[in-house]
């Protein structure tokens, strides 16, 4: 991946969505409805999927409103800069929920937004007087971008590059706030019509007093609690209650503005997610994720808005990811321990540290999502070694598949049970430490097979690798996973080995120009050639 992010295309993407371990990774999204009933039958004895619900403050069994179909929303970032590894720990939680549900044979509808307007620097104080993060970023960036929309497109593209590098599945819909202004205006109008909002000279506010249950998600209920969190902000003197939050900010001079019934301005941050989630998931959906910092006020405000718009519970399960530390300290730029994804995975010549993105993904999964996690260089180094073990095992399996020697299946009684244990751990409130430890036992088993890794055993091992990757996303990136499942890797190996034989013959005859040309051809195919005294080996480069 280069240091330059491409402009992001934020349309709904059709992606491969494997549905359970009995269906190969090449099952196409368009065929999902055909296989769903079969998957649910095959997974009838599957473990119960349980998650910690911030609303009930306990681990609850996830029971979708629509049988076998999980519909959920994940708060995405504000695209005013590069997302950091703490952001991606939260995004990874949503990815693992999606993968686990699919492994159970469920259909999933996953929506994750992009906030490209309306997030104020003081939004954590539910007050509309802070500077807009997008506008502040444009001022900071100087002449780098022609306008604020270019800045948003650039950092959205960077988000997608990092998203794919860490092997996160694409959401079914990735809506942008700027493309849903009409939805937000209509939502504000409905709240006003129902007596839950009012207008002042500075904006339109949600009236917390009209929703007695405000605070039930976070526990921040009293006006005094809110005032205790406030720092030096300018209050709107016409606000009726210090807890009231902005739905629309009147500002005819703002860099991003739209005309509304209340004049020119832009939406409040909280109304954006309410409008976009209900636009794609309906007035009632199953689950909502985000970082722990979003529980209050953002998600608390969403609860109030949603339930006043619908008159009923709109989200059944709220899942929050805890913060991470870096080397035992809070991550901050002033401490020098603040990392974006690209700080770590970009090659050294581009200013990065050359970390395998799958190793970074593995590290961010090493701690369970709802416990604080300490990100260290040692953990990252250990993760890189483990990822290499998975890739080595996959190469062993590929070689055995090509040889296809006859013999009994020595993995039939071990690897399926290993996968079942890994899935059970993921269903246990995304217990990733246990899931990773269990899956690693499968790798050790494969590497310990030796001569017993015959054709039949290799086919079971290949299926285990594909299924484990579908669930955890740590072995191959999406394109490589499809190749492993369809046998494309075997075809690739045949082609690569033929080219290496030709290269060896060219070197033997002294035709070094031809040998170099073959190596360049292999490099263009994404193949890394490694010459050693005892022979030449090769491997696929990481797909970014």
PDB file of C-alpha atoms in Angstrom, residues 50-217:
ATOM      1  CA  UNK A  50     -23.639 -14.136  23.801  1.00  0.00           C
ATOM      2  CA  UNK A  51     -22.426 -10.539  24.125  1.00  0.00           C
ATOM      3  CA  UNK A  52     -22.149  -8.052  26.966  1.00  0.00           C
ATOM      4  CA  UNK A  53     -25.042  -5.639  26.588  1.00  0.00           C
ATOM      5  CA  UNK A  54     -24.239  -2.158  27.909  1.00  0.00           C
ATOM      6  CA  UNK A  55     -27.957  -1.465  28.293  1.00  0.00           C
ATOM      7  CA  UNK A  56     -28.698  -4.434  30.565  1.00  0.00           C
ATOM      8  CA  UNK A  57     -25.172  -4.511  32.058  1.00  0.00           C
ATOM      9  CA  UNK A  58     -24.931  -8.268  31.627  1.00  0.00           C
ATOM     10  CA  UNK A  59     -23.957 -10.863  29.050  1.00  0.00           C
ATOM     11  CA  UNK A  60     -27.078 -11.576  26.999  1.00  0.00           C
ATOM     12  CA  UNK A  61     -27.882 -14.204  24.404  1.00  0.00           C
ATOM     13  CA  UNK A  62     -28.166 -12.473  21.021  1.00  0.00           C
ATOM     14  CA  UNK A  63     -31.604 -13.215  19.611  1.00  0.00           C
ATOM     15  CA  UNK A  64     -32.206 -11.344  16.334  1.00  0.00           C
ATOM     16  CA  UNK A  65     -35.610  -9.783  15.793  1.00  0.00           C
ATOM     17  CA  UNK A  66     -35.756 -11.656  12.499  1.00  0.00           C
ATOM     18  CA  UNK A  67     -34.821 -15.293  12.948  1.00  0.00           C
ATOM     19  CA  UNK A  68     -31.369 -16.012  11.543  1.00  0.00           C
ATOM     20  CA  UNK A  69     -30.783 -12.427  10.382  1.00  0.00           C
ATOM     21  CA  UNK A  70     -28.609 -10.071  12.453  1.00  0.00           C
ATOM     22  CA  UNK A  71     -29.011  -6.383  11.576  1.00  0.00           C
ATOM     23  CA  UNK A  72     -26.508  -4.057  13.223  1.00  0.00           C
ATOM     24  CA  UNK A  73     -24.850  -0.666  13.038  1.00  0.00           C
ATOM     25  CA  UNK A  74     -21.280   0.313  13.895  1.00  0.00           C
ATOM     26  CA  UNK A  75     -20.281   3.924  14.484  1.00  0.00           C
ATOM     27  CA  UNK A  76     -17.582   4.817  11.997  1.00  0.00           C
ATOM     28  CA  UNK A  77     -14.999   7.594  12.292  1.00  0.00           C
ATOM     29  CA  UNK A  78     -15.052  11.305  11.621  1.00  0.00           C
ATOM     30  CA  UNK A  79     -12.843  11.573   8.542  1.00  0.00           C
ATOM     31  CA  UNK A  80     -10.767  14.611   9.442  1.00  0.00           C
ATOM     32  CA  UNK A  81      -7.507  12.654   9.867  1.00  0.00           C
ATOM     33  CA  UNK A  82      -6.136   9.096   9.754  1.00  0.00           C
ATOM     34  CA  UNK A  83      -7.872   6.615  12.062  1.00  0.00           C
ATOM     35  CA  UNK A  84      -5.649   5.315  14.869  1.00  0.00           C
ATOM     36  CA  UNK A  85      -5.255   1.775  16.154  1.00  0.00           C
ATOM     37  CA  UNK A  86      -7.682   2.440  19.013  1.00  0.00           C
ATOM     38  CA  UNK A  87     -10.369   3.316  16.469  1.00  0.00           C
ATOM     39  CA  UNK A  88      -9.667   0.098  14.618  1.00  0.00           C
ATOM     40  CA  UNK A  89      -9.932  -1.977  17.765  1.00  0.00           C
ATOM     41  CA  UNK A  90     -13.561  -0.847  17.902  1.00  0.00           C
ATOM     42  CA  UNK A  91     -14.104  -1.465  14.176  1.00  0.00           C
ATOM     43  CA  UNK A  92     -12.599  -4.928  14.644  1.00  0.00           C
ATOM     44  CA  UNK A  93     -15.219  -5.755  17.277  1.00  0.00           C
ATOM     45  CA  UNK A  94     -17.936  -5.117  14.688  1.00  0.00           C
ATOM     46  CA  UNK A  95     -16.045  -7.217  12.137  1.00  0.00           C
ATOM     47  CA  UNK A  96     -15.800 -10.151  14.564  1.00  0.00           C
ATOM     48  CA  UNK A  97     -19.487  -9.919  15.437  1.00  0.00           C
ATOM     49  CA  UNK A  98     -20.233 -10.065  11.728  1.00  0.00           C
ATOM     50  CA  UNK A  99     -17.921 -13.044  11.151  1.00  0.00           C
ATOM     51  CA  UNK A 100     -19.211 -14.963  14.173  1.00  0.00           C
ATOM     52  CA  UNK A 101     -22.834 -14.477  13.177  1.00  0.00           C
ATOM     53  CA  UNK A 102     -22.036 -15.685   9.653  1.00  0.00           C
ATOM     54  CA  UNK A 103     -20.202 -18.711  11.035  1.00  0.00           C
ATOM     55  CA  UNK A 104     -23.422 -19.601  12.870  1.00  0.00           C
ATOM     56  CA  UNK A 105     -25.237 -19.586   9.546  1.00  0.00           C
ATOM     57  CA  UNK A 106     -26.947 -16.260  10.111  1.00  0.00           C
ATOM     58  CA  UNK A 107     -27.570 -13.691   7.456  1.00  0.00           C
ATOM     59  CA  UNK A 108     -26.104 -10.326   8.414  1.00  0.00           C
ATOM     60  CA  UNK A 109     -26.861  -6.764   7.393  1.00  0.00           C
ATOM     61  CA  UNK A 110     -23.998  -4.588   8.569  1.00  0.00           C
ATOM     62  CA  UNK A 111     -24.038  -0.782   8.309  1.00  0.00           C
ATOM     63  CA  UNK A 112     -21.102   1.430   9.289  1.00  0.00           C
ATOM     64  CA  UNK A 113     -21.162   5.157   8.657  1.00  0.00           C
ATOM     65  CA  UNK A 114     -18.681   7.868   7.760  1.00  0.00           C
ATOM     66  CA  UNK A 115     -19.078  11.153   9.665  1.00  0.00           C
ATOM     67  CA  UNK A 116     -17.990  13.875   7.262  1.00  0.00           C
ATOM     68  CA  UNK A 117     -19.829  16.826   8.831  1.00  0.00           C
ATOM     69  CA  UNK A 118     -21.228  17.925  12.149  1.00  0.00           C
ATOM     70  CA  UNK A 119     -18.832  16.420  14.703  1.00  0.00           C
ATOM     71  CA  UNK A 120     -17.785  19.353  16.900  1.00  0.00           C
ATOM     72  CA  UNK A 121     -14.674  19.416  19.064  1.00  0.00           C
ATOM     73  CA  UNK A 122     -16.953  19.895  22.086  1.00  0.00           C
ATOM     74  CA  UNK A 123     -19.513  17.253  21.141  1.00  0.00           C
ATOM     75  CA  UNK A 124     -18.412  15.116  24.040  1.00  0.00           C
ATOM     76  CA  UNK A 125     -19.977  17.850  26.170  1.00  0.00           C
ATOM     77  CA  UNK A 126     -23.277  17.810  24.242  1.00  0.00           C
ATOM     78  CA  UNK A 127     -22.790  21.520  23.505  1.00  0.00           C
ATOM     79  CA  UNK A 128     -22.766  23.008  19.990  1.00  0.00           C
ATOM     80  CA  UNK A 129     -20.170  25.724  20.560  1.00  0.00           C
ATOM     81  CA  UNK A 130     -16.977  23.836  19.691  1.00  0.00           C
ATOM     82  CA  UNK A 131     -15.203  24.093  16.364  1.00  0.00           C
ATOM     83  CA  UNK A 132     -16.197  21.616  13.653  1.00  0.00           C
ATOM     84  CA  UNK A 133     -13.490  18.929  13.448  1.00  0.00           C
ATOM     85  CA  UNK A 134     -13.634  18.908   9.651  1.00  0.00           C
ATOM     86  CA  UNK A 135     -13.208  22.696   9.402  1.00  0.00           C
ATOM     87  CA  UNK A 136     -10.417  22.654  11.983  1.00  0.00           C
ATOM     88  CA  UNK A 137      -8.627  19.952   9.981  1.00  0.00           C
ATOM     89  CA  UNK A 138      -8.859  21.975   6.755  1.00  0.00           C
ATOM     90  CA  UNK A 139      -7.313  24.957   8.504  1.00  0.00           C
ATOM     91  CA  UNK A 140      -4.583  22.727   9.907  1.00  0.00           C
ATOM     92  CA  UNK A 141      -3.794  21.148   6.535  1.00  0.00           C
ATOM     93  CA  UNK A 142      -3.179  24.526   4.887  1.00  0.00           C
ATOM     94  CA  UNK A 143      -3.101  24.375   1.095  1.00  0.00           C
ATOM     95  CA  UNK A 144      -3.095  20.583   0.877  1.00  0.00           C
ATOM     96  CA  UNK A 145      -6.800  20.408  -0.028  1.00  0.00           C
ATOM     97  CA  UNK A 146      -8.825  22.726  -2.223  1.00  0.00           C
ATOM     98  CA  UNK A 147     -11.888  22.501   0.021  1.00  0.00           C
ATOM     99  CA  UNK A 148     -13.403  20.614   2.901  1.00  0.00           C
ATOM    100  CA  UNK A 149     -15.034  18.046   0.618  1.00  0.00           C
ATOM    101  CA  UNK A 150     -11.644  17.100  -0.848  1.00  0.00           C
ATOM    102  CA  UNK A 151     -10.330  16.637   2.675  1.00  0.00           C
ATOM    103  CA  UNK A 152     -13.258  14.350   3.527  1.00  0.00           C
ATOM    104  CA  UNK A 153     -12.764  12.272   0.360  1.00  0.00           C
ATOM    105  CA  UNK A 154      -9.040  11.893   1.005  1.00  0.00           C
ATOM    106  CA  UNK A 155      -9.380  10.683   4.581  1.00  0.00           C
ATOM    107  CA  UNK A 156     -12.299   8.443   3.666  1.00  0.00           C
ATOM    108  CA  UNK A 157     -10.050   6.815   1.079  1.00  0.00           C
ATOM    109  CA  UNK A 158      -7.361   6.425   3.732  1.00  0.00           C
ATOM    110  CA  UNK A 159      -9.919   4.783   6.018  1.00  0.00           C
ATOM    111  CA  UNK A 160     -10.808   2.235   3.338  1.00  0.00           C
ATOM    112  CA  UNK A 161      -7.144   1.456   2.649  1.00  0.00           C
ATOM    113  CA  UNK A 162      -6.543   0.761   6.330  1.00  0.00           C
ATOM    114  CA  UNK A 163      -9.843  -1.127   6.636  1.00  0.00           C
ATOM    115  CA  UNK A 164      -8.887  -3.515   3.858  1.00  0.00           C
ATOM    116  CA  UNK A 165      -5.286  -3.839   5.056  1.00  0.00           C
ATOM    117  CA  UNK A 166      -6.534  -5.117   8.411  1.00  0.00           C
ATOM    118  CA  UNK A 167      -8.802  -7.568   6.600  1.00  0.00           C
ATOM    119  CA  UNK A 168     -12.076  -6.167   7.912  1.00  0.00           C
ATOM    120  CA  UNK A 169     -15.138  -7.224   5.979  1.00  0.00           C
ATOM    121  CA  UNK A 170     -16.845  -4.426   4.121  1.00  0.00           C
ATOM    122  CA  UNK A 171     -20.169  -3.324   5.564  1.00  0.00           C
ATOM    123  CA  UNK A 172     -23.200  -3.845   3.361  1.00  0.00           C
ATOM    124  CA  UNK A 173     -23.740  -0.081   3.432  1.00  0.00           C
ATOM    125  CA  UNK A 174     -21.252   2.646   4.330  1.00  0.00           C
ATOM    126  CA  UNK A 175     -23.386   5.813   4.397  1.00  0.00           C
ATOM    127  CA  UNK A 176     -21.917   9.303   4.554  1.00  0.00           C
ATOM    128  CA  UNK A 177     -23.574  11.917   6.737  1.00  0.00           C
ATOM    129  CA  UNK A 178     -23.418  14.541   3.973  1.00  0.00           C
ATOM    130  CA  UNK A 179     -25.491  12.294   1.710  1.00  0.00           C
ATOM    131  CA  UNK A 180     -28.284  11.934   4.275  1.00  0.00           C
ATOM    132  CA  UNK A 181     -29.058  15.510   5.253  1.00  0.00           C
ATOM    133  CA  UNK A 182     -32.699  15.168   4.139  1.00  0.00           C
ATOM    134  CA  UNK A 183     -33.120  12.147   6.455  1.00  0.00           C
ATOM    135  CA  UNK A 184     -31.720  14.175   9.333  1.00  0.00           C
ATOM    136  CA  UNK A 185     -33.892  17.227   8.686  1.00  0.00           C
ATOM    137  CA  UNK A 186     -37.007  15.038   8.561  1.00  0.00           C
ATOM    138  CA  UNK A 187     -36.012  13.374  11.831  1.00  0.00           C
ATOM    139  CA  UNK A 188     -35.581  16.760  13.522  1.00  0.00           C
ATOM    140  CA  UNK A 189     -38.956  17.899  12.177  1.00  0.00           C
ATOM    141  CA  UNK A 190     -40.628  14.781  13.609  1.00  0.00           C
ATOM    142  CA  UNK A 191     -39.028  15.371  16.994  1.00  0.00           C
ATOM    143  CA  UNK A 192     -40.291  18.950  17.013  1.00  0.00           C
ATOM    144  CA  UNK A 193     -43.781  17.867  15.974  1.00  0.00           C
ATOM    145  CA  UNK A 194     -43.871  15.401  18.869  1.00  0.00           C
ATOM    146  CA  UNK A 195     -42.743  17.976  21.412  1.00  0.00           C
ATOM    147  CA  UNK A 196     -39.237  16.554  21.898  1.00  0.00           C
ATOM    148  CA  UNK A 197     -37.289  19.459  20.375  1.00  0.00           C
ATOM    149  CA  UNK A 198     -37.340  23.247  20.323  1.00  0.00           C
ATOM    150  CA  UNK A 199     -35.676  26.091  18.423  1.00  0.00           C
ATOM    151  CA  UNK A 200     -33.491  28.950  19.686  1.00  0.00           C
ATOM    152  CA  UNK A 201     -31.607  31.698  17.875  1.00  0.00           C
ATOM    153  CA  UNK A 202     -28.530  29.445  17.739  1.00  0.00           C
ATOM    154  CA  UNK A 203     -30.027  26.109  16.797  1.00  0.00           C
ATOM    155  CA  UNK A 204     -32.525  23.327  17.418  1.00  0.00           C
ATOM    156  CA  UNK A 205     -32.192  21.242  20.579  1.00  0.00           C
ATOM    157  CA  UNK A 206     -33.498  17.932  21.835  1.00  0.00           C
ATOM    158  CA  UNK A 207     -35.408  18.435  25.069  1.00  0.00           C
ATOM    159  CA  UNK A 208     -34.056  15.827  27.478  1.00  0.00           C
ATOM    160  CA  UNK A 209     -36.828  16.595  29.955  1.00  0.00           C
ATOM    161  CA  UNK A 210     -39.335  15.024  27.541  1.00  0.00           C
ATOM    162  CA  UNK A 211     -37.527  11.671  27.705  1.00  0.00           C
ATOM    163  CA  UNK A 212     -37.496  10.574  31.366  1.00  0.00           C
ATOM    164  CA  UNK A 213     -35.293   7.553  30.642  1.00  0.00           C
ATOM    165  CA  UNK A 214     -32.379   9.689  29.417  1.00  0.00           C
ATOM    166  CA  UNK A 215     -29.233   8.259  30.991  1.00  0.00           C
ATOM    167  CA  UNK A 216     -30.380   4.638  31.141  1.00  0.00           C
ATOM    168  CA  UNK A 217     -27.519   3.494  28.883  1.00  0.00           C
TER     169      UNK A 217
END
